[in-house]
Coordinates of C-alpha atoms in Angstrom, one line a residue:
X17 CA 0.0 0.0 0.0
X18 CA 2.9 2.3 0.7
X19 CA 4.2 2.0 -2.8
X20 CA 0.7 2.7 -4.2
X21 CA 0.3 5.9 -2.2
X22 CA 3.7 7.1 -3.3
X23 CA 3.0 6.4 -7.0
X24 CA -0.4 8.1 -6.8
X25 CA 1.1 11.3 -5.1
X26 CA 3.9 11.3 -7.6
X27 CA 1.5 11.1 -10.6
X28 CA -0.6 13.8 -9.1
X29 CA 2.4 16.1 -8.8
X30 CA 3.5 15.2 -12.3
X31 CA 0.1 15.9 -13.8
X32 CA 0.0 19.3 -12.0
X33 CA 3.4 20.2 -13.5
X34 CA 2.3 19.2 -16.9
X35 CA -0.9 21.2 -16.6
X36 CA 1.0 24.3 -15.5
X37 CA 3.3 23.8 -18.5
X38 CA 0.3 23.5 -20.8
X39 CA -1.2 26.7 -19.4
X40 CA 2.0 28.5 -19.9
X41 CA 2.4 27.4 -23.5
X42 CA -1.2 27.8 -24.6
X43 CA -1.7 30.0 -27.6
X44 CA -5.1 31.2 -26.2
X45 CA -6.2 32.8 -23.0
X46 CA -9.3 32.5 -20.8
X47 CA -10.7 35.7 -22.4
X48 CA -10.5 34.3 -26.0
X49 CA -14.1 33.2 -26.2
X50 CA -16.0 30.1 -25.2
X51 CA -13.3 27.7 -26.0
X52 CA -10.7 29.4 -23.9
X53 CA -13.1 29.9 -21.0
X54 CA -14.3 26.3 -21.1
X55 CA -10.8 24.9 -21.4
X56 CA -9.3 26.8 -18.5
X57 CA -12.3 26.4 -16.2
X58 CA -12.7 22.6 -16.9
X59 CA -8.9 21.8 -16.6
X60 CA -8.6 24.2 -13.7
X61 CA -11.3 22.4 -11.7
X62 CA -9.7 19.0 -12.6
X63 CA -6.3 20.3 -11.5
X64 CA -7.7 21.6 -8.2
X65 CA -9.2 18.1 -7.7
X66 CA -5.8 16.5 -8.3
X67 CA -4.0 18.9 -6.0
X68 CA -6.6 18.4 -3.1
X69 CA -6.5 14.6 -3.6
X70 CA -2.7 14.4 -3.6
X71 CA -2.6 16.7 -0.5
X72 CA -5.1 14.4 1.4
X73 CA -2.9 11.4 0.6
X74 CA 0.3 12.8 2.1
X75 CA -0.7 12.2 5.8
X76 CA -1.5 8.5 5.3
X77 CA 1.7 8.1 3.4
X78 CA 3.7 9.6 6.3
X79 CA 1.8 7.5 8.8
X80 CA 2.4 4.3 7.0
X81 CA 6.0 5.1 6.2
X82 CA 6.9 5.7 9.8
X83 CA 5.4 2.3 10.7
X84 CA 3.2 3.8 13.4
X85 CA 0.1 2.0 14.6
X86 CA -3.0 3.9 13.4
X87 CA -4.9 5.3 16.3
X88 CA -8.6 6.0 16.1
X89 CA -7.9 9.6 15.1
X90 CA -5.5 8.7 12.3
X91 CA -7.8 5.9 11.1
X92 CA -10.6 8.6 10.8
X93 CA -8.3 10.6 8.6
X94 CA -7.7 7.6 6.4
X95 CA -11.4 6.9 6.2
X96 CA -12.1 10.6 5.3
X97 CA -9.5 10.5 2.5
X98 CA -11.1 7.3 1.1
X99 CA -14.6 8.8 1.3
X100 CA -13.4 12.0 -0.5
X101 CA -11.8 10.0 -3.3
X102 CA -15.0 7.9 -3.7
X103 CA -17.2 11.0 -3.8
X104 CA -14.9 12.5 -6.5
X105 CA -15.1 9.4 -8.6
X106 CA -18.8 9.1 -8.3
X107 CA -19.7 12.8 -8.8
X108 CA -17.0 14.2 -11.1

């Protein structure tokens, strides 16, 4: 599980960097009509989703990597992260 968390966070960071590069190199802006607005809003919300998801996965990675026993509080955080990801999959 530790390897899976690390890979997921790494891919999230990689995607965010690629998206920032794509924004920088885009030949259009958000004010260039419907296409520009739709592109930047849709990819912006998706990027925000990836950033939040990757951020929520960092505490479980740290907990698992330090080999600490999950207390009830930490277990609640893990459950909340899983619920957040499930909701994002179902409703996004």
